[in-house]
mmCIF file with all atom_site columns, C-alpha atoms in Angstrom:
data_model
loop_
_atom_site.group_PDB
_atom_site.id
_atom_site.type_symbol
_atom_site.label_atom_id
_atom_site.label_alt_id
_atom_site.label_comp_id
_atom_site.label_asym_id
_atom_site.label_entity_id
_atom_site.label_seq_id
_atom_site.pdbx_PDB_ins_code
_atom_site.Cartn_x
_atom_site.Cartn_y
_atom_site.Cartn_z
_atom_site.occupancy
_atom_site.B_iso_or_equiv
_atom_site.pdbx_formal_charge
_atom_site.auth_seq_id
_atom_site.auth_comp_id
_atom_site.auth_asym_id
_atom_site.auth_atom_id
_atom_site.pdbx_PDB_model_num
ATOM 1  C CA . MET I 1 1  ? -23.009 5.175   31.976  1.00 40.00 ? 1  MET I CA 1
ATOM 2  C CA . ASN I 1 2  ? -23.014 7.786   29.228  1.00 44.00 ? 2  ASN I CA 1
ATOM 3  C CA . GLU I 1 3  ? -25.869 7.715   26.716  1.00 44.00 ? 3  GLU I CA 1
ATOM 4  C CA . HIS I 1 4  ? -23.479 6.834   23.871  1.00 46.00 ? 4  HIS I CA 1
ATOM 5  C CA . ASP I 1 5  ? -21.925 3.810   25.549  1.00 47.00 ? 5  ASP I CA 1
ATOM 6  C CA . THR I 1 6  ? -23.214 0.355   24.858  1.00 50.00 ? 6  THR I CA 1
ATOM 7  C CA . ARG I 1 7  ? -22.512 -2.575  27.123  1.00 48.00 ? 7  ARG I CA 1
ATOM 8  C CA . GLY I 1 8  ? -21.735 -6.095  26.047  1.00 50.00 ? 8  GLY I CA 1
ATOM 9  C CA . ASP I 1 9  ? -23.032 -9.267  27.669  1.00 52.00 ? 9  ASP I CA 1
ATOM 10 C CA . THR I 1 10 ? -20.311 -9.053  30.314  1.00 50.00 ? 10 THR I CA 1
ATOM 11 C CA . GLY I 1 11 ? -21.205 -5.450  31.210  1.00 48.00 ? 11 GLY I CA 1
ATOM 12 C CA . THR I 1 12 ? -18.064 -3.969  29.697  1.00 52.00 ? 12 THR I CA 1
ATOM 13 C CA . VAL I 1 13 ? -18.322 -0.747  27.714  1.00 50.00 ? 13 VAL I CA 1
ATOM 14 C CA . THR I 1 14 ? -17.988 -1.471  24.000  1.00 68.00 ? 14 THR I CA 1
ATOM 15 C CA . GLY I 1 15 ? -18.315 2.094   22.680  1.00 88.00 ? 15 GLY I CA 1
ATOM 16 C CA . VAL I 1 16 ? -20.808 4.187   20.814  1.00 93.00 ? 16 VAL I CA 1
ATOM 17 C CA . ASP I 1 17 ? -23.414 2.306   18.817  1.00 96.00 ? 17 ASP I CA 1
ATOM 18 C CA . PRO I 1 18 ? -21.963 2.426   15.272  1.00 97.00 ? 18 PRO I CA 1
ATOM 19 C CA . GLY I 1 19 ? -25.391 3.324   13.873  1.00 97.00 ? 19 GLY I CA 1
ATOM 20 C CA . ARG I 1 20 ? -25.262 6.593   15.824  1.00 97.00 ? 20 ARG I CA 1
ATOM 21 C CA . LEU I 1 21 ? -21.909 7.670   14.349  1.00 97.00 ? 21 LEU I CA 1
ATOM 22 C CA . ASP I 1 22 ? -21.767 9.930   11.331  1.00 98.00 ? 22 ASP I CA 1
ATOM 23 C CA . ASP I 1 23 ? -19.666 8.741   8.379   1.00 97.00 ? 23 ASP I CA 1
ATOM 24 C CA . GLN I 1 24 ? -16.553 10.654  9.480   1.00 98.00 ? 24 GLN I CA 1
ATOM 25 C CA . GLN I 1 25 ? -16.761 9.364   13.052  1.00 97.00 ? 25 GLN I CA 1
ATOM 26 C CA . LEU I 1 26 ? -17.303 5.815   11.829  1.00 98.00 ? 26 LEU I CA 1
ATOM 27 C CA . MET I 1 27 ? -14.217 5.998   9.604   1.00 98.00 ? 27 MET I CA 1
ATOM 28 C CA . LYS I 1 28 ? -12.129 7.388   12.473  1.00 97.00 ? 28 LYS I CA 1
ATOM 29 C CA . GLU I 1 29 ? -13.294 4.521   14.726  1.00 97.00 ? 29 GLU I CA 1
ATOM 30 C CA . LEU I 1 30 ? -12.427 1.992   12.008  1.00 97.00 ? 30 LEU I CA 1
ATOM 31 C CA . GLU I 1 31 ? -8.979  3.500   11.493  1.00 98.00 ? 31 GLU I CA 1
ATOM 32 C CA . THR I 1 32 ? -8.308  3.375   15.233  1.00 97.00 ? 32 THR I CA 1
ATOM 33 C CA . ILE I 1 33 ? -9.452  -0.217  15.699  1.00 97.00 ? 33 ILE I CA 1
ATOM 34 C CA . HIS I 1 34 ? -7.451  -1.429  12.707  1.00 97.00 ? 34 HIS I CA 1
ATOM 35 C CA . ARG I 1 35 ? -4.368  0.409   13.974  1.00 97.00 ? 35 ARG I CA 1
ATOM 36 C CA . THR I 1 36 ? -4.629  -1.280  17.397  1.00 97.00 ? 36 THR I CA 1
ATOM 37 C CA . ARG I 1 37 ? -5.474  -4.747  16.052  1.00 97.00 ? 37 ARG I CA 1
ATOM 38 C CA . HIS I 1 38 ? -1.954  -6.158  15.902  1.00 97.00 ? 38 HIS I CA 1
ATOM 39 C CA . ASP I 1 39 ? -1.037  -5.212  19.469  1.00 97.00 ? 39 ASP I CA 1
ATOM 40 C CA . THR I 1 40 ? -4.347  -6.529  20.788  1.00 97.00 ? 40 THR I CA 1
ATOM 41 C CA . LEU I 1 41 ? -3.814  -9.835  19.014  1.00 97.00 ? 41 LEU I CA 1
ATOM 42 C CA . LEU I 1 42 ? -0.238  -10.214 20.251  1.00 98.00 ? 42 LEU I CA 1
ATOM 43 C CA . TYR I 1 43 ? -0.460  -8.781  23.747  1.00 98.00 ? 43 TYR I CA 1
ATOM 44 C CA . GLY I 1 44 ? -4.097  -8.450  24.797  1.00 97.00 ? 44 GLY I CA 1
ATOM 45 C CA . SER I 1 45 ? -5.861  -10.754 27.206  1.00 97.00 ? 45 SER I CA 1
ATOM 46 C CA . ASN I 1 46 ? -8.474  -13.153 25.880  1.00 97.00 ? 46 ASN I CA 1
ATOM 47 C CA . ASP I 1 47 ? -11.171 -10.774 27.126  1.00 97.00 ? 47 ASP I CA 1
ATOM 48 C CA . ALA I 1 48 ? -9.515  -7.818  25.374  1.00 96.00 ? 48 ALA I CA 1
ATOM 49 C CA . LEU I 1 49 ? -9.252  -9.757  22.130  1.00 97.00 ? 49 LEU I CA 1
ATOM 50 C CA . ARG I 1 50 ? -12.880 -10.890 22.380  1.00 96.00 ? 50 ARG I CA 1
ATOM 51 C CA . ALA I 1 51 ? -14.004 -7.276  22.965  1.00 96.00 ? 51 ALA I CA 1
ATOM 52 C CA . HIS I 1 52 ? -11.820 -6.071  20.084  1.00 96.00 ? 52 HIS I CA 1
ATOM 53 C CA . ASN I 1 53 ? -13.283 -8.712  17.753  1.00 97.00 ? 53 ASN I CA 1
ATOM 54 C CA . GLY I 1 54 ? -16.815 -7.741  18.717  1.00 96.00 ? 54 GLY I CA 1
ATOM 55 C CA . ARG I 1 55 ? -16.240 -4.029  18.294  1.00 97.00 ? 55 ARG I CA 1
ATOM 56 C CA . MET I 1 56 ? -14.470 -4.510  14.968  1.00 97.00 ? 56 MET I CA 1
ATOM 57 C CA . ALA I 1 57 ? -17.374 -6.614  13.699  1.00 97.00 ? 57 ALA I CA 1
ATOM 58 C CA . GLN I 1 58 ? -19.870 -3.925  14.787  1.00 97.00 ? 58 GLN I CA 1
ATOM 59 C CA . LEU I 1 59 ? -17.946 -1.113  13.096  1.00 97.00 ? 59 LEU I CA 1
ATOM 60 C CA . GLU I 1 60 ? -17.187 -3.030  9.904   1.00 97.00 ? 60 GLU I CA 1
ATOM 61 C CA . GLY I 1 61 ? -20.753 -4.279  9.697   1.00 97.00 ? 61 GLY I CA 1
ATOM 62 C CA . GLU I 1 62 ? -22.080 -0.732  9.929   1.00 98.00 ? 62 GLU I CA 1
ATOM 63 C CA . TRP I 1 63 ? -19.630 0.491   7.276   1.00 97.00 ? 63 TRP I CA 1
ATOM 64 C CA . LEU I 1 64 ? -20.676 -2.329  4.932   1.00 97.00 ? 64 LEU I CA 1
ATOM 65 C CA . ARG I 1 65 ? -24.360 -1.590  5.578   1.00 97.00 ? 65 ARG I CA 1
ATOM 66 C CA . ARG I 1 66 ? -23.787 2.036   4.561   1.00 97.00 ? 66 ARG I CA 1
ATOM 67 C CA . ASN I 1 67 ? -21.618 1.145   1.557   1.00 96.00 ? 67 ASN I CA 1
ATOM 68 C CA . PRO I 1 68 ? -23.198 -1.877  -0.140  1.00 95.00 ? 68 PRO I CA 1
ATOM 69 C CA . ARG I 1 69 ? -21.859 -0.839  -3.544  1.00 94.00 ? 69 ARG I CA 1
ATOM 70 C CA . ARG I 1 70 ? -18.293 -0.178  -2.455  1.00 92.00 ? 70 ARG I CA 1
ATOM 71 C CA . ALA I 1 71 ? -15.558 -0.436  -5.060  1.00 91.00 ? 71 ALA I CA 1
ATOM 72 C CA . VAL I 1 72 ? -13.963 -3.877  -5.143  1.00 90.00 ? 72 VAL I CA 1
ATOM 73 C CA . ALA I 1 73 ? -10.471 -4.183  -6.604  1.00 91.00 ? 73 ALA I CA 1
ATOM 74 C CA . ALA I 1 74 ? -10.203 -7.029  -9.119  1.00 89.00 ? 74 ALA I CA 1
ATOM 75 C CA . GLY I 1 75 ? -7.050  -8.289  -7.394  1.00 87.00 ? 75 GLY I CA 1
ATOM 76 C CA . ARG I 1 76 ? -8.999  -8.740  -4.142  1.00 85.00 ? 76 ARG I CA 1
ATOM 77 C CA . THR I 1 77 ? -11.392 -11.323 -5.600  1.00 87.00 ? 77 THR I CA 1
ATOM 78 C CA . ARG I 1 78 ? -10.853 -15.085 -5.878  1.00 88.00 ? 78 ARG I CA 1
ATOM 79 C CA . GLU I 1 79 ? -10.413 -14.786 -9.627  1.00 86.00 ? 79 GLU I CA 1
ATOM 80 C CA . GLY I 1 80 ? -7.899  -11.980 -9.203  1.00 84.00 ? 80 GLY I CA 1
ATOM 81 C CA . ALA I 1 81 ? -5.960  -14.012 -6.645  1.00 81.00 ? 81 ALA I CA 1
ATOM 82 C CA . ARG I 1 82 ? -5.835  -16.974 -9.049  1.00 85.00 ? 82 ARG I CA 1
ATOM 83 C CA . GLU I 1 83 ? -4.499  -14.698 -11.783 1.00 84.00 ? 83 GLU I CA 1
ATOM 84 C CA . ARG I 1 84 ? -1.826  -13.383 -9.429  1.00 82.00 ? 84 ARG I CA 1
ATOM 85 C CA . GLY I 1 85 ? -0.920  -16.946 -8.496  1.00 80.00 ? 85 GLY I CA 1
ATOM 86 C CA . SER I 1 86 ? -0.584  -18.096 -12.090 1.00 80.00 ? 86 SER I CA 1
ATOM 87 C CA . SER I 1 87 ? 1.520   -15.077 -13.074 1.00 71.00 ? 87 SER I CA 1
ATOM 88 C CA . ASP I 1 88 ? 3.782   -15.623 -10.035 1.00 63.00 ? 88 ASP I CA 1
ATOM 89 C CA . ALA I 1 89 ? 4.383   -19.222 -11.096 1.00 60.00 ? 89 ALA I CA 1
ATOM 90 C CA . ALA I 1 90 ? 5.328   -18.092 -14.620 1.00 57.00 ? 90 ALA I CA 1
ATOM 91 C CA . THR I 1 91 ? 7.858   -15.598 -13.296 1.00 54.00 ? 91 THR I CA 1
ATOM 92 C CA . PRO I 1 92 ? 11.460  -16.886 -13.073 1.00 58.00 ? 92 PRO I CA 1
ATOM 93 C CA . GLY I 1 93 ? 12.343  -17.454 -9.447  1.00 55.00 ? 93 GLY I CA 1
ATOM 94 C CA . GLY I 1 94 ? 8.631   -17.110 -8.465  1.00 49.00 ? 94 GLY I CA 1
#
Protein backbone atom coordinates (compact mmCIF):
# COMPACT_ATOMS: atom_id res chain seq x y z
CA MET A 1 0.00 0.00 0.00
CA ASN A 2 1.27 3.46 -0.87
CA GLU A 3 1.72 5.96 1.97
CA HIS A 4 -1.04 8.20 0.57
CA ASP A 5 -3.71 5.52 0.38
CA THR A 6 -6.18 5.07 3.16
CA ARG A 7 -8.19 1.91 3.61
CA GLY A 8 -11.80 1.69 4.64
CA ASP A 9 -13.30 -0.83 7.05
CA THR A 10 -13.52 -3.39 4.25
CA GLY A 11 -9.85 -2.97 3.30
CA THR A 12 -10.57 -1.22 0.02
CA VAL A 13 -8.44 1.75 -0.98
CA THR A 14 -10.39 4.97 -0.54
CA GLY A 15 -7.72 7.44 -1.72
CA VAL A 16 -5.45 10.03 -0.25
CA ASP A 17 -6.44 11.42 3.13
CA PRO A 18 -8.16 14.71 2.19
CA GLY A 19 -6.28 16.51 4.97
CA ARG A 20 -3.01 15.78 3.16
CA LEU A 21 -4.15 17.35 -0.13
CA ASP A 22 -3.33 20.94 -0.94
CA ASP A 23 -6.24 23.19 -1.93
CA GLN A 24 -5.75 22.64 -5.68
CA GLN A 25 -5.56 18.86 -5.31
CA LEU A 26 -8.63 18.84 -3.08
CA MET A 27 -10.63 20.82 -5.65
CA LYS A 28 -9.53 18.48 -8.44
CA GLU A 29 -10.62 15.46 -6.37
CA LEU A 30 -13.99 17.11 -5.68
CA GLU A 31 -14.51 17.92 -9.36
CA THR A 32 -13.72 14.32 -10.31
CA ILE A 33 -16.00 12.73 -7.73
CA HIS A 34 -18.89 15.03 -8.61
CA ARG A 35 -18.40 14.29 -12.31
CA THR A 36 -18.56 10.52 -11.70
CA ARG A 37 -21.46 10.66 -9.23
CA HIS A 38 -24.31 10.13 -11.69
CA ASP A 39 -22.80 7.05 -13.33
CA THR A 40 -21.93 5.54 -9.95
CA LEU A 41 -25.47 6.06 -8.72
CA LEU A 42 -27.04 4.58 -11.85
CA TYR A 43 -24.63 1.79 -12.70
CA GLY A 44 -22.33 1.11 -9.75
CA SER A 45 -22.63 -1.83 -7.41
CA ASN A 46 -23.83 -1.26 -3.87
CA ASP A 47 -20.21 -1.48 -2.70
CA ALA A 48 -19.11 1.08 -5.31
CA LEU A 49 -21.88 3.46 -4.30
CA ARG A 50 -21.05 3.04 -0.60
CA ALA A 51 -17.36 3.77 -1.31
CA HIS A 52 -18.31 6.77 -3.47
CA ASN A 53 -20.56 8.14 -0.72
CA GLY A 54 -17.81 7.76 1.86
CA ARG A 55 -15.16 9.38 -0.28
CA MET A 56 -17.45 12.24 -1.26
CA ALA A 57 -18.25 12.88 2.40
CA GLN A 58 -14.52 12.90 3.27
CA LEU A 59 -13.64 15.34 0.48
CA GLU A 60 -16.61 17.65 1.04
CA GLY A 61 -16.05 17.61 4.78
CA GLU A 62 -12.43 18.67 4.32
CA TRP A 63 -13.42 21.44 1.90
CA LEU A 64 -16.02 22.75 4.36
CA ARG A 65 -13.49 22.59 7.21
CA ARG A 66 -11.10 24.74 5.18
CA ASN A 67 -13.81 27.14 4.00
CA PRO A 68 -16.12 27.80 6.96
CA ARG A 69 -16.98 31.28 5.68
CA ARG A 70 -17.74 30.29 2.11
CA ALA A 71 -20.06 32.50 0.10
CA VAL A 72 -23.67 31.33 0.25
CA ALA A 73 -26.01 32.41 -2.53
CA ALA A 74 -29.30 33.79 -1.20
CA GLY A 75 -31.24 31.57 -3.61
CA ARG A 76 -29.66 28.47 -2.04
CA THR A 77 -31.15 29.10 1.41
CA ARG A 78 -34.59 28.06 2.66
CA GLU A 79 -35.76 31.66 2.56
CA GLY A 80 -34.48 32.07 -0.98
CA ALA A 81 -36.22 28.88 -2.06
CA ARG A 82 -39.50 30.13 -0.56
CA GLU A 83 -39.13 33.39 -2.47
CA ARG A 84 -38.52 31.48 -5.69
CA GLY A 85 -41.58 29.35 -4.98
CA SER A 86 -43.85 32.32 -4.36
CA SER A 87 -42.65 34.15 -7.48
CA ASP A 88 -43.17 30.99 -9.57
CA ALA A 89 -46.76 30.74 -8.35
CA ALA A 90 -47.40 34.38 -9.30
CA THR A 91 -46.09 33.84 -12.82
CA PRO A 92 -48.75 33.00 -15.45
CA GLY A 93 -48.46 29.35 -16.38
CA GLY A 94 -46.13 28.75 -13.36
